[in-house]
PDB file of C-alpha atoms in Angstrom:
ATOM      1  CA  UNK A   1       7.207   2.445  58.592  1.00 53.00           C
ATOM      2  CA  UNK A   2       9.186   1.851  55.447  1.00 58.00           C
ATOM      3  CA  UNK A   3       6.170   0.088  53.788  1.00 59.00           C
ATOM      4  CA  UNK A   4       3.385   2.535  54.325  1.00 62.00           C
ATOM      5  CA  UNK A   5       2.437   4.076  50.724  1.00 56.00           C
ATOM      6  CA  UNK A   6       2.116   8.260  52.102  1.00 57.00           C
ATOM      7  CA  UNK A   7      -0.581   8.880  49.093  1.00 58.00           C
ATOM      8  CA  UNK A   8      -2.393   5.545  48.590  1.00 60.00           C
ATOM      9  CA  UNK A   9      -2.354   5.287  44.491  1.00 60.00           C
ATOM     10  CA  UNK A  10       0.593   7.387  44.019  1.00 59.00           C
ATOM     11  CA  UNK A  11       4.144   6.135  42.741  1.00 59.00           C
ATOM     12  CA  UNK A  12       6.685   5.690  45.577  1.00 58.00           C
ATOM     13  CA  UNK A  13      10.253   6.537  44.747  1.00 60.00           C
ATOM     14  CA  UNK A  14      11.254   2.396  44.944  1.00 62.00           C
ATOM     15  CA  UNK A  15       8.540   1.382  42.269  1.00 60.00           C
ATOM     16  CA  UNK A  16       9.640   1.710  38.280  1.00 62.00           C
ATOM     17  CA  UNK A  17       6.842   3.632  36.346  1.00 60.00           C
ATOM     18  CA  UNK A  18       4.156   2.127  34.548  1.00 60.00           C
ATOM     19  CA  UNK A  19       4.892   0.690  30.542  1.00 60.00           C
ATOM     20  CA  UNK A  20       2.040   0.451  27.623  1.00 56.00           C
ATOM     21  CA  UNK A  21       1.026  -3.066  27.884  1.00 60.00           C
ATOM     22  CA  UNK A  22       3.167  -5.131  25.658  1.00 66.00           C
ATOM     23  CA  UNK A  23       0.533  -6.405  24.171  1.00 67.00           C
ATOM     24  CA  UNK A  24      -0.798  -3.322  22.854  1.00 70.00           C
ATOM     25  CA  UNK A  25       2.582  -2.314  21.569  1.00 72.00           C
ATOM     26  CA  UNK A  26       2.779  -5.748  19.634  1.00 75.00           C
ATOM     27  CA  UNK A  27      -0.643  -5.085  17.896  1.00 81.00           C
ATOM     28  CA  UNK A  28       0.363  -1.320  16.883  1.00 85.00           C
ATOM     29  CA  UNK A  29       3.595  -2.993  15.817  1.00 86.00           C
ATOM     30  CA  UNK A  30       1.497  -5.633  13.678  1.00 88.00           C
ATOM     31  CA  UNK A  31      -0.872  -2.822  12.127  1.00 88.00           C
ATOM     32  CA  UNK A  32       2.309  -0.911  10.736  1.00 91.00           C
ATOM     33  CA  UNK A  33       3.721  -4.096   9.278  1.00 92.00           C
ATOM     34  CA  UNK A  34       0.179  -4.543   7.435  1.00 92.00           C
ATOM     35  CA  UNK A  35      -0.067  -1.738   6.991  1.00 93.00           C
ATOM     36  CA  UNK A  36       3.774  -0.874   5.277  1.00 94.00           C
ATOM     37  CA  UNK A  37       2.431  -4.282   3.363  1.00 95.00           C
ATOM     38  CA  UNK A  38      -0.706  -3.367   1.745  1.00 95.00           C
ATOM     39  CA  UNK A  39       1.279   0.170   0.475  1.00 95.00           C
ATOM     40  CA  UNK A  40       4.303  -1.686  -0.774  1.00 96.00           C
ATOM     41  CA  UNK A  41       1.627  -4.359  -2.665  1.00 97.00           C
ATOM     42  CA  UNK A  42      -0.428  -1.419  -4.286  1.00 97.00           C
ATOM     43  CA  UNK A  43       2.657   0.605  -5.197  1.00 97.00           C
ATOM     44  CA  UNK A  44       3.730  -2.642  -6.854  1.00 97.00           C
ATOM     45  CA  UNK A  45       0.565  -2.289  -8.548  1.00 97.00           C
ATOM     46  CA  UNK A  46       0.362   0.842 -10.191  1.00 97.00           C
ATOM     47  CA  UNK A  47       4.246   0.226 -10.944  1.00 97.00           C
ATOM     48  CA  UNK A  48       3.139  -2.830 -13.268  1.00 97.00           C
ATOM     49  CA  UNK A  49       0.414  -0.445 -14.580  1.00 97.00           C
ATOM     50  CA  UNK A  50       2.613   2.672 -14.927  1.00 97.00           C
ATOM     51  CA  UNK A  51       5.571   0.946 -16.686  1.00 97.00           C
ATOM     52  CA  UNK A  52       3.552  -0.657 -19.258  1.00 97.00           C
ATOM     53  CA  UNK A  53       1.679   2.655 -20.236  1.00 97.00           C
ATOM     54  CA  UNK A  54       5.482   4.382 -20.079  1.00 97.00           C
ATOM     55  CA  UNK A  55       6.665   0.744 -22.435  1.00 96.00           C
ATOM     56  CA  UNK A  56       3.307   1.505 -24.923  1.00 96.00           C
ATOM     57  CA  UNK A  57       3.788   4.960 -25.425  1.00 95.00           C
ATOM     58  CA  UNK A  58       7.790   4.579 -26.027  1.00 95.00           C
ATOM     59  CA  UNK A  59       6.874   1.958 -28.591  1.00 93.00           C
ATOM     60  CA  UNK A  60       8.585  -0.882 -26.608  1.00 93.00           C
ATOM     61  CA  UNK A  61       9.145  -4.180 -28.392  1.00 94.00           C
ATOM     62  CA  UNK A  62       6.130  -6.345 -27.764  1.00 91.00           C
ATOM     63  CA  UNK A  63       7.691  -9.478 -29.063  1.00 93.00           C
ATOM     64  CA  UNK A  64      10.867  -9.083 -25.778  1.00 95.00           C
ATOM     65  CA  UNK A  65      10.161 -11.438 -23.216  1.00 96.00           C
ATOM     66  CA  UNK A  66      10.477  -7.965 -20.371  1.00 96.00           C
ATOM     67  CA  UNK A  67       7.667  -6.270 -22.120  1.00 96.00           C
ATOM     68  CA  UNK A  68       5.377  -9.335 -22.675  1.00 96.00           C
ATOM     69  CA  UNK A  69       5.911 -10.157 -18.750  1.00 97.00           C
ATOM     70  CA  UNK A  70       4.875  -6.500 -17.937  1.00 97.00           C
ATOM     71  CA  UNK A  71       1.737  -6.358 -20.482  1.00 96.00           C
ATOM     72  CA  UNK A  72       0.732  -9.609 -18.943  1.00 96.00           C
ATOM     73  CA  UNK A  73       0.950  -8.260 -15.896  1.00 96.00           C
ATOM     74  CA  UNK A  74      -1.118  -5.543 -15.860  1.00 96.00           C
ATOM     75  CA  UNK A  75      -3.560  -7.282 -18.448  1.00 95.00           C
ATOM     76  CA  UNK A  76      -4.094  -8.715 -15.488  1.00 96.00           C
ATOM     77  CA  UNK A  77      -4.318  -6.131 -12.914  1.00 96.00           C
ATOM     78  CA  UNK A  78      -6.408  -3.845 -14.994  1.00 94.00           C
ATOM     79  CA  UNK A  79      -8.505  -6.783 -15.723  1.00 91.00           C
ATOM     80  CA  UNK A  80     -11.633  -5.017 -14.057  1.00 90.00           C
ATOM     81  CA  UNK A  81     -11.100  -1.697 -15.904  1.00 86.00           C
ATOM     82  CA  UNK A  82     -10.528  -2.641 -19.513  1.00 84.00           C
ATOM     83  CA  UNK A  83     -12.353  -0.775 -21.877  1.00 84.00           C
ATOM     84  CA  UNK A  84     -14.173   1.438 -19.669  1.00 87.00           C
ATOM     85  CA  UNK A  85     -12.366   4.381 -22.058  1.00 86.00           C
ATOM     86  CA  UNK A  86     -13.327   3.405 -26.051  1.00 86.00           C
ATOM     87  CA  UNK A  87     -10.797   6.495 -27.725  1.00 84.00           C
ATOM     88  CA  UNK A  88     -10.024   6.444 -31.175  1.00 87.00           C
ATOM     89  CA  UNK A  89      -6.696   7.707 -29.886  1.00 91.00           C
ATOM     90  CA  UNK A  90      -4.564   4.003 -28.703  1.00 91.00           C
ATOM     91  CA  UNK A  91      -2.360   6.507 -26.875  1.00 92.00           C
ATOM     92  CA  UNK A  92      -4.937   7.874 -24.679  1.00 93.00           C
ATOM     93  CA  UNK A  93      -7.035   5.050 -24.488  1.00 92.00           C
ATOM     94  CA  UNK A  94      -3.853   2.980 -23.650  1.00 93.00           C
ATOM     95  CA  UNK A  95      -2.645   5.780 -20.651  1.00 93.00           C
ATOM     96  CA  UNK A  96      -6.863   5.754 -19.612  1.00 93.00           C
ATOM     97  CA  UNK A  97      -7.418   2.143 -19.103  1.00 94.00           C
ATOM     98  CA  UNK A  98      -4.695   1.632 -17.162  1.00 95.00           C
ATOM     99  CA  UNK A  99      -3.555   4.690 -15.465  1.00 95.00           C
ATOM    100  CA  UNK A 100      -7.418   4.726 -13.963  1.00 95.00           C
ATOM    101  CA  UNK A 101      -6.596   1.120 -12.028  1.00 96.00           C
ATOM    102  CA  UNK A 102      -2.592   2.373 -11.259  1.00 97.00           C
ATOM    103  CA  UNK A 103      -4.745   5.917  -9.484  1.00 96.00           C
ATOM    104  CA  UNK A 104      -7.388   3.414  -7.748  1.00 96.00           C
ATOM    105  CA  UNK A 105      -4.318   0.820  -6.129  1.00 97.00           C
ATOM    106  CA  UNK A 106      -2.812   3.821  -5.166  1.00 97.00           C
ATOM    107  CA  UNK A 107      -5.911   5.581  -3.483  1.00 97.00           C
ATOM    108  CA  UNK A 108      -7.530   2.470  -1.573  1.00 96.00           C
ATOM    109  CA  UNK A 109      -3.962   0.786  -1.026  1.00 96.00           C
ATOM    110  CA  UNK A 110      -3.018   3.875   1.028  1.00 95.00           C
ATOM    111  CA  UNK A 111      -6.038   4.338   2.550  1.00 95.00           C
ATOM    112  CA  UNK A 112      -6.112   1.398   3.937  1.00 94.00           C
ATOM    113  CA  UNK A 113      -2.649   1.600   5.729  1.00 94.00           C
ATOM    114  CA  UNK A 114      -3.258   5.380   6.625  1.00 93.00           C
ATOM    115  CA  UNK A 115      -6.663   3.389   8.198  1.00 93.00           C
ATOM    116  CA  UNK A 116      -4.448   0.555   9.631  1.00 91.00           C
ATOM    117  CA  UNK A 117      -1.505   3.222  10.917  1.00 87.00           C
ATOM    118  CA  UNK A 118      -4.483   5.406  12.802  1.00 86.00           C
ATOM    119  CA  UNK A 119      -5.406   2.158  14.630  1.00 70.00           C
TER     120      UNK A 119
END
């Protein structure tokens, strides 16, 4: 009589209790990991961005090898946003044009892994 279940579908005392599927742990694992890798990427980002408005408006020396790496940089990252600002201040305009593409990494970046992180 030892082997009849007393509530068919119920857990008897000898049986360990049921685990998540290990592969849906692995995917949730693999959605943080992208996810913890698209924030890290756009916080890069806007760093790049942030710096060199912080390096323009300090008057950094554009002719050090730092600076020209960092105003490369985010020449590059801010590719798709330059000029969209036209200021006759170069302070502003400088802090505009690339504090607008620093704000966007930030927004979609995170939204993404917030997106990935629900998942």
């Amino acid at each position: 009589m030892s082997g009849i279940d007393p509530v068919p579908g119920h857990q008897t005392y000898d049986q360990q209790p049921a685990r998540p599927e290990r592969p849906q742990r692995d995917n949730q694992a693999t959605a943080r990991r992208a996810a913890l890798t698209i924030c890290t990427i756009a916080d890069i980002a806007a760093g790049f961005l942030g710096l060199w408005i912080v390096l323009y408006l300090l008057d950094a020396n554009q002719a050090n090898a730092f600076v020209d790496f960092v105003h490369g940089t985010a020449d590059w990252l801010s590719g798709w946003a330059q000029d969209i600002f036209t200021m006759d201040t170069e302070n502003l305009r400088v802090a505009l044009n690339y504090g607008l593409p620093a704000v966007v990494y930030l927004l979609v970046g995170h939204g993404i892994a917030a997106r990935l992180n629900r998942a």
